[in-house]
Amino acid sequence: MLAHSRSRWPDAVNIHLWPYALRNATQVLNSTTNHKNGMSPIKLFASTPVKPKLDHFHPFGCPVYVLKNKLAAGQGIPKWELRARVRIYLGPSPLHARSVANVLNLKTGLVSPQYHVRYDDMFETVKDPAIPKSKWQIQAHFVESDFQESAKNGNQSRKASSNLEERVQMANDPMEAIQDLPLAELHPEEQQLEFDTGNDTLNEDTVQAPPPAEPPPQSFLRTTRRGRTPRPSAALTQALDQVQQKVVAFLTEFAIQAYAVE
């Protein structure tokens, strides 16, 4: 039944409706009389005579026209306004009477039970231009809309073009491409080191010591209640200078050893 509805209404019915098709097929099978004993499975299960009405069975996935809420509530609508909305039939509702059908909204993708309906069992109105285009597949994220697909293709093309440019640059001049790489991982003081490629030795004259640390601004110094800013002690200043000298010596020795290993 799902293949039949897909062939008759391919724009609205697809394979993702298989759970409803399976439940509808089960209900049809349970209501079908067995030619051997003349009893249906639902009659054997309930042990009571159950006579299903053929008027309650309709092709799965056929167009169904639901009466508007105002008319169903006894209210009036303008004369030239449409009185029904087209939906997709998904079988009888398992929580209501057999005359109540589960229908699928073409725009929102929501399923609801409806009673005031008319069925197009022969799929004669599916080619009517007045029927809105099915968008429930997009709302259910089974397929992507034209805008999402175009945006996705645009991002992929831009990413592919950027990768292609990088590959062409590496093929033409690998050293230039490597020099263009960011040096964020290196410390600014280490980037100032210069190497003498002719003698394969480190040119220690070009090694620059880091500039002395600037005193912190007044806004970062602690202020007493009387408005005075205490100065750091001489011992603290001497200790900071010693730490700074040790750090500079360590960095210089590390750079010399690293270049000697290379």
mmCIF file of C-alpha atoms in Angstrom:
data_model
loop_
_atom_site.group_PDB
_atom_site.id
_atom_site.type_symbol
_atom_site.label_atom_id
_atom_site.label_comp_id
_atom_site.label_asym_id
_atom_site.label_seq_id
_atom_site.Cartn_x
_atom_site.Cartn_y
_atom_site.Cartn_z
ATOM 1 C CA MET A 1 0.000 0.000 0.000
ATOM 2 C CA LEU A 2 2.923 2.384 0.610
ATOM 3 C CA ALA A 3 4.325 1.701 -2.863
ATOM 4 C CA HIS A 4 0.911 2.350 -4.396
ATOM 5 C CA SER A 5 0.471 5.707 -2.653
ATOM 6 C CA ARG A 6 4.046 6.745 -3.540
ATOM 7 C CA SER A 7 3.394 6.040 -7.206
ATOM 8 C CA ARG A 8 0.157 8.035 -7.170
ATOM 9 C CA TRP A 9 1.314 10.977 -5.014
ATOM 10 C CA PRO A 10 5.146 11.047 -5.007
ATOM 11 C CA ASP A 11 5.418 14.690 -3.894
ATOM 12 C CA ALA A 12 3.713 14.056 -0.552
ATOM 13 C CA VAL A 13 4.197 10.360 0.281
ATOM 14 C CA ASN A 14 7.615 8.794 0.809
ATOM 15 C CA ILE A 15 9.253 5.876 2.588
ATOM 16 C CA HIS A 16 9.413 7.694 5.937
ATOM 17 C CA LEU A 17 5.701 6.988 6.491
ATOM 18 C CA TRP A 18 6.326 3.239 6.812
ATOM 19 C CA PRO A 19 5.342 3.050 10.549
ATOM 20 C CA TYR A 20 1.846 4.324 9.765
ATOM 21 C CA ALA A 21 1.601 2.052 6.719
ATOM 22 C CA LEU A 22 2.565 -0.959 8.848
ATOM 23 C CA ARG A 23 -0.051 -0.140 11.493
ATOM 24 C CA ASN A 24 -2.719 0.374 8.825
ATOM 25 C CA ALA A 25 -1.853 -2.967 7.203
ATOM 26 C CA THR A 26 -2.110 -4.663 10.606
ATOM 27 C CA GLN A 27 -5.565 -3.215 11.221
ATOM 28 C CA VAL A 28 -6.735 -4.271 7.767
ATOM 29 C CA LEU A 29 -5.417 -7.809 8.307
ATOM 30 C CA ASN A 30 -7.079 -8.075 11.732
ATOM 31 C CA SER A 31 -10.405 -7.035 10.253
ATOM 32 C CA THR A 32 -10.219 -9.377 7.225
ATOM 33 C CA THR A 33 -12.324 -12.526 7.403
ATOM 34 C CA ASN A 34 -10.525 -15.845 7.058
ATOM 35 C CA HIS A 35 -11.978 -17.974 4.261
ATOM 36 C CA LYS A 36 -11.372 -21.198 6.227
ATOM 37 C CA ASN A 37 -13.425 -20.510 9.337
ATOM 38 C CA GLY A 38 -15.245 -17.330 8.301
ATOM 39 C CA MET A 39 -13.886 -15.383 11.278
ATOM 40 C CA SER A 40 -11.520 -12.434 11.495
ATOM 41 C CA PRO A 41 -8.554 -12.265 13.919
ATOM 42 C CA ILE A 42 -10.169 -9.458 15.899
ATOM 43 C CA LYS A 43 -13.342 -11.542 16.278
ATOM 44 C CA LEU A 44 -11.339 -14.513 17.529
ATOM 45 C CA PHE A 45 -9.435 -12.324 19.965
ATOM 46 C CA ALA A 46 -12.507 -10.550 21.373
ATOM 47 C CA SER A 47 -14.753 -13.652 21.290
ATOM 48 C CA THR A 48 -17.575 -11.379 20.178
ATOM 49 C CA PRO A 49 -19.107 -10.803 16.741
ATOM 50 C CA VAL A 50 -17.359 -7.854 15.107
ATOM 51 C CA LYS A 51 -18.523 -6.728 11.673
ATOM 52 C CA PRO A 52 -16.176 -4.168 10.146
ATOM 53 C CA LYS A 53 -17.667 -1.629 7.767
ATOM 54 C CA LEU A 54 -16.059 -1.293 4.368
ATOM 55 C CA ASP A 55 -16.776 2.440 4.410
ATOM 56 C CA HIS A 56 -14.084 2.831 7.089
ATOM 57 C CA PHE A 57 -11.298 1.487 4.850
ATOM 58 C CA HIS A 58 -9.488 3.801 2.461
ATOM 59 C CA PRO A 59 -6.211 3.628 0.499
ATOM 60 C CA PHE A 60 -3.225 4.571 2.600
ATOM 61 C CA GLY A 61 -1.728 7.959 1.689
ATOM 62 C CA CYS A 62 -4.727 9.169 -0.298
ATOM 63 C CA PRO A 63 -5.752 12.858 -0.164
ATOM 64 C CA VAL A 64 -8.275 13.620 2.541
ATOM 65 C CA TYR A 65 -10.167 16.894 2.869
ATOM 66 C CA VAL A 66 -10.776 18.084 6.420
ATOM 67 C CA LEU A 67 -13.565 20.534 7.202
ATOM 68 C CA LYS A 68 -12.380 23.834 8.641
ATOM 69 C CA ASN A 69 -12.678 24.344 12.366
ATOM 70 C CA LYS A 70 -15.162 27.221 12.147
ATOM 71 C CA LEU A 71 -17.577 25.188 10.034
ATOM 72 C CA ALA A 72 -17.158 22.151 12.280
ATOM 73 C CA ALA A 73 -18.019 24.363 15.260
ATOM 74 C CA GLY A 74 -21.178 25.659 13.560
ATOM 75 C CA GLN A 75 -19.772 29.072 12.647
ATOM 76 C CA GLY A 76 -19.877 30.762 9.264
ATOM 77 C CA ILE A 77 -17.059 31.730 6.897
ATOM 78 C CA PRO A 78 -16.943 34.032 3.826
ATOM 79 C CA LYS A 79 -18.735 32.731 0.756
ATOM 80 C CA TRP A 80 -15.696 32.395 -1.534
ATOM 81 C CA GLU A 81 -13.301 30.990 1.070
ATOM 82 C CA LEU A 82 -12.191 27.369 0.912
ATOM 83 C CA ARG A 83 -14.180 25.153 3.240
ATOM 84 C CA ALA A 84 -11.714 22.273 3.579
ATOM 85 C CA ARG A 85 -7.978 21.656 3.926
ATOM 86 C CA VAL A 86 -6.139 18.882 2.134
ATOM 87 C CA ARG A 87 -4.238 16.347 4.260
ATOM 88 C CA ILE A 88 -2.665 12.878 3.887
ATOM 89 C CA TYR A 89 -4.584 9.859 5.149
ATOM 90 C CA LEU A 90 -2.522 7.662 7.523
ATOM 91 C CA GLY A 91 -5.180 5.139 8.541
ATOM 92 C CA PRO A 92 -7.785 5.064 11.302
ATOM 93 C CA SER A 93 -6.923 6.456 14.705
ATOM 94 C CA PRO A 94 -6.124 3.698 17.239
ATOM 95 C CA LEU A 95 -7.419 5.856 20.130
ATOM 96 C CA HIS A 96 -10.834 6.771 18.703
ATOM 97 C CA ALA A 97 -13.702 5.261 16.772
ATOM 98 C CA ARG A 98 -12.981 3.583 13.460
ATOM 99 C CA SER A 99 -14.573 6.456 11.596
ATOM 100 C CA VAL A 100 -11.916 8.857 12.964
ATOM 101 C CA ALA A 101 -8.880 9.138 10.705
ATOM 102 C CA ASN A 102 -5.293 10.130 11.406
ATOM 103 C CA VAL A 103 -4.244 12.819 8.913
ATOM 104 C CA LEU A 104 -0.870 14.432 8.218
ATOM 105 C CA ASN A 105 -0.547 18.180 7.724
ATOM 106 C CA LEU A 106 1.306 19.019 4.499
ATOM 107 C CA LYS A 107 2.839 22.212 5.932
ATOM 108 C CA THR A 108 3.660 21.462 9.572
ATOM 109 C CA GLY A 109 4.196 17.685 9.517
ATOM 110 C CA LEU A 110 1.852 17.179 12.508
ATOM 111 C CA VAL A 111 -0.544 14.218 12.756
ATOM 112 C CA SER A 112 -4.009 14.713 14.250
ATOM 113 C CA PRO A 113 -7.292 12.727 14.407
ATOM 114 C CA GLN A 114 -10.136 14.194 12.341
ATOM 115 C CA TYR A 115 -13.801 13.233 11.963
ATOM 116 C CA HIS A 116 -15.338 15.654 9.428
ATOM 117 C CA VAL A 117 -13.422 14.434 6.383
ATOM 118 C CA ARG A 118 -13.912 13.382 2.767
ATOM 119 C CA TYR A 119 -11.583 10.937 1.016
ATOM 120 C CA ASP A 120 -10.191 10.904 -2.517
ATOM 121 C CA ASP A 121 -9.775 7.145 -2.853
ATOM 122 C CA MET A 122 -8.754 7.337 -6.530
ATOM 123 C CA PHE A 123 -6.075 10.066 -6.103
ATOM 124 C CA GLU A 124 -7.890 12.196 -8.684
ATOM 125 C CA THR A 125 -7.117 15.563 -7.073
ATOM 126 C CA VAL A 126 -3.364 15.195 -6.518
ATOM 127 C CA LYS A 127 -2.612 17.108 -9.740
ATOM 128 C CA ASP A 128 -4.843 20.000 -8.813
ATOM 129 C CA PRO A 129 -2.726 23.210 -8.743
ATOM 130 C CA ALA A 130 -4.753 24.418 -5.752
ATOM 131 C CA ILE A 131 -3.179 21.731 -3.542
ATOM 132 C CA PRO A 132 -0.271 23.288 -1.589
ATOM 133 C CA LYS A 133 3.213 21.922 -2.035
ATOM 134 C CA SER A 134 4.186 19.301 0.522
ATOM 135 C CA LYS A 135 6.663 20.677 3.093
ATOM 136 C CA TRP A 136 6.278 18.200 5.939
ATOM 137 C CA GLN A 137 9.480 16.388 4.872
ATOM 138 C CA ILE A 138 11.442 19.594 5.500
ATOM 139 C CA GLN A 139 9.753 20.233 8.855
ATOM 140 C CA ALA A 140 10.572 16.662 9.940
ATOM 141 C CA HIS A 141 14.226 17.111 8.765
ATOM 142 C CA PHE A 142 13.982 14.182 6.345
ATOM 143 C CA VAL A 143 15.114 16.383 3.461
ATOM 144 C CA GLU A 144 16.797 19.789 3.249
ATOM 145 C CA SER A 145 15.174 22.880 1.828
ATOM 146 C CA ASP A 146 16.530 24.615 -1.268
ATOM 147 C CA PHE A 147 18.007 27.414 0.845
ATOM 148 C CA GLN A 148 19.750 25.010 3.250
ATOM 149 C CA GLU A 149 21.092 22.900 0.382
ATOM 150 C CA SER A 150 22.429 25.950 -1.490
ATOM 151 C CA ALA A 151 24.060 27.308 1.681
ATOM 152 C CA LYS A 152 25.657 23.925 2.378
ATOM 153 C CA ASN A 153 26.977 23.653 -1.183
ATOM 154 C CA GLY A 154 28.336 27.219 -0.956
ATOM 155 C CA ASN A 155 30.225 26.465 2.266
ATOM 156 C CA GLN A 156 31.691 23.299 0.789
ATOM 157 C CA SER A 157 32.805 25.111 -2.384
ATOM 158 C CA ARG A 158 34.445 27.913 -0.398
ATOM 159 C CA LYS A 159 36.245 25.414 1.812
ATOM 160 C CA ALA A 160 37.428 23.423 -1.215
ATOM 161 C CA SER A 161 38.677 26.570 -2.953
ATOM 162 C CA SER A 162 40.639 27.681 0.122
ATOM 163 C CA ASN A 163 42.243 24.236 0.438
ATOM 164 C CA LEU A 164 43.110 24.311 -3.263
ATOM 165 C CA GLU A 165 44.783 27.710 -2.927
ATOM 166 C CA GLU A 166 46.885 26.459 -0.003
ATOM 167 C CA ARG A 167 47.983 23.390 -1.991
ATOM 168 C CA VAL A 168 48.943 25.488 -5.022
ATOM 169 C CA GLN A 169 50.951 27.854 -2.821
ATOM 170 C CA MET A 170 52.785 24.945 -1.176
ATOM 171 C CA ALA A 171 53.561 23.422 -4.582
ATOM 172 C CA ASN A 172 54.885 26.675 -6.047
ATOM 173 C CA ASP A 173 57.015 27.863 -3.139
ATOM 174 C CA PRO A 174 57.032 25.625 -0.041
ATOM 175 C CA MET A 175 59.385 27.912 1.924
ATOM 176 C CA GLU A 176 57.197 30.941 1.341
ATOM 177 C CA ALA A 177 54.118 29.007 2.370
ATOM 178 C CA ILE A 178 55.848 27.891 5.569
ATOM 179 C CA GLN A 179 56.919 31.444 6.365
ATOM 180 C CA ASP A 180 53.303 32.552 6.074
ATOM 181 C CA LEU A 181 52.293 30.233 8.896
ATOM 182 C CA PRO A 182 51.480 32.035 12.166
ATOM 183 C CA LEU A 183 54.140 31.991 14.885
ATOM 184 C CA ALA A 184 51.733 32.358 17.766
ATOM 185 C CA GLU A 185 53.292 29.413 19.601
ATOM 186 C CA LEU A 186 56.735 31.123 19.838
ATOM 187 C CA HIS A 187 57.492 33.701 22.452
ATOM 188 C CA PRO A 188 58.188 37.192 21.040
ATOM 189 C CA GLU A 189 61.638 37.160 22.628
ATOM 190 C CA GLU A 190 62.501 33.858 20.917
ATOM 191 C CA GLN A 191 61.443 35.202 17.502
ATOM 192 C CA GLN A 192 64.143 37.914 17.792
ATOM 193 C CA LEU A 193 66.947 35.315 17.764
ATOM 194 C CA GLU A 194 69.025 35.404 14.576
ATOM 195 C CA PHE A 195 71.153 32.540 13.277
ATOM 196 C CA ASP A 196 74.354 32.754 11.226
ATOM 197 C CA THR A 197 73.796 30.167 8.470
ATOM 198 C CA GLY A 198 77.331 30.591 7.072
ATOM 199 C CA ASN A 199 79.267 29.434 10.171
ATOM 200 C CA ASP A 200 76.519 27.114 11.546
ATOM 201 C CA THR A 201 76.973 28.760 14.925
ATOM 202 C CA LEU A 202 74.719 30.927 16.946
ATOM 203 C CA ASN A 203 75.518 34.625 16.665
ATOM 204 C CA GLU A 204 75.402 35.559 20.326
ATOM 205 C CA ASP A 205 75.914 39.251 19.569
ATOM 206 C CA THR A 206 72.465 39.412 18.053
ATOM 207 C CA VAL A 207 70.775 37.934 21.094
ATOM 208 C CA GLN A 208 68.960 40.778 22.731
ATOM 209 C CA ALA A 209 68.101 40.739 26.372
ATOM 210 C CA PRO A 210 64.469 41.418 27.172
ATOM 211 C CA PRO A 211 63.691 44.999 28.123
ATOM 212 C CA PRO A 212 63.413 45.702 31.822
ATOM 213 C CA ALA A 213 60.015 45.232 33.256
ATOM 214 C CA GLU A 214 58.024 48.436 33.467
ATOM 215 C CA PRO A 215 56.623 49.356 36.838
ATOM 216 C CA PRO A 216 52.934 48.606 37.207
ATOM 217 C CA PRO A 217 50.586 51.551 36.767
ATOM 218 C CA GLN A 218 49.393 53.379 39.801
ATOM 219 C CA SER A 219 45.910 51.941 39.406
ATOM 220 C CA PHE A 220 47.251 48.433 40.121
ATOM 221 C CA LEU A 221 49.128 49.426 43.295
ATOM 222 C CA ARG A 222 47.503 49.059 46.652
ATOM 223 C CA THR A 223 46.469 52.306 48.286
ATOM 224 C CA THR A 224 46.161 52.788 52.029
ATOM 225 C CA ARG A 225 43.335 54.568 53.788
ATOM 226 C CA ARG A 226 45.379 57.773 54.045
ATOM 227 C CA GLY A 227 45.887 57.827 50.270
ATOM 228 C CA ARG A 228 49.521 56.738 50.372
ATOM 229 C CA THR A 229 50.942 54.182 47.920
ATOM 230 C CA PRO A 230 53.547 51.950 49.624
ATOM 231 C CA ARG A 231 56.706 51.217 47.643
ATOM 232 C CA PRO A 232 58.104 47.678 47.313
ATOM 233 C CA SER A 233 60.971 46.895 49.655
ATOM 234 C CA ALA A 234 64.591 46.714 48.451
ATOM 235 C CA ALA A 235 64.750 42.986 49.179
ATOM 236 C CA LEU A 236 61.725 42.330 46.962
ATOM 237 C CA THR A 237 63.194 44.413 44.133
ATOM 238 C CA GLN A 238 66.532 42.581 44.372
ATOM 239 C CA ALA A 239 64.801 39.181 44.328
ATOM 240 C CA LEU A 240 62.816 40.114 41.197
ATOM 241 C CA ASP A 241 65.997 41.231 39.434
ATOM 242 C CA GLN A 242 67.705 37.932 40.256
ATOM 243 C CA VAL A 243 64.746 35.948 38.908
ATOM 244 C CA GLN A 244 64.759 37.991 35.724
ATOM 245 C CA GLN A 245 68.495 37.402 35.192
ATOM 246 C CA LYS A 246 68.107 33.664 35.727
ATOM 247 C CA VAL A 247 65.244 33.494 33.186
ATOM 248 C CA VAL A 248 67.311 35.352 30.566
ATOM 249 C CA ALA A 249 70.318 33.094 31.153
ATOM 250 C CA PHE A 250 68.170 29.961 30.906
ATOM 251 C CA LEU A 251 66.553 31.047 27.628
ATOM 252 C CA THR A 252 69.929 31.934 26.105
ATOM 253 C CA GLU A 253 71.490 28.595 27.104
ATOM 254 C CA PHE A 254 68.412 26.689 25.849
ATOM 255 C CA ALA A 255 68.570 28.402 22.466
ATOM 256 C CA ILE A 256 72.328 27.676 22.093
ATOM 257 C CA GLN A 257 71.843 23.975 22.952
ATOM 258 C CA ALA A 258 68.881 23.618 20.599
ATOM 259 C CA TYR A 259 70.807 25.080 17.678
ATOM 260 C CA ALA A 260 73.865 22.929 18.469
ATOM 261 C CA VAL A 261 71.721 19.766 18.365
ATOM 262 C CA GLU A 262 70.340 20.733 14.954
#
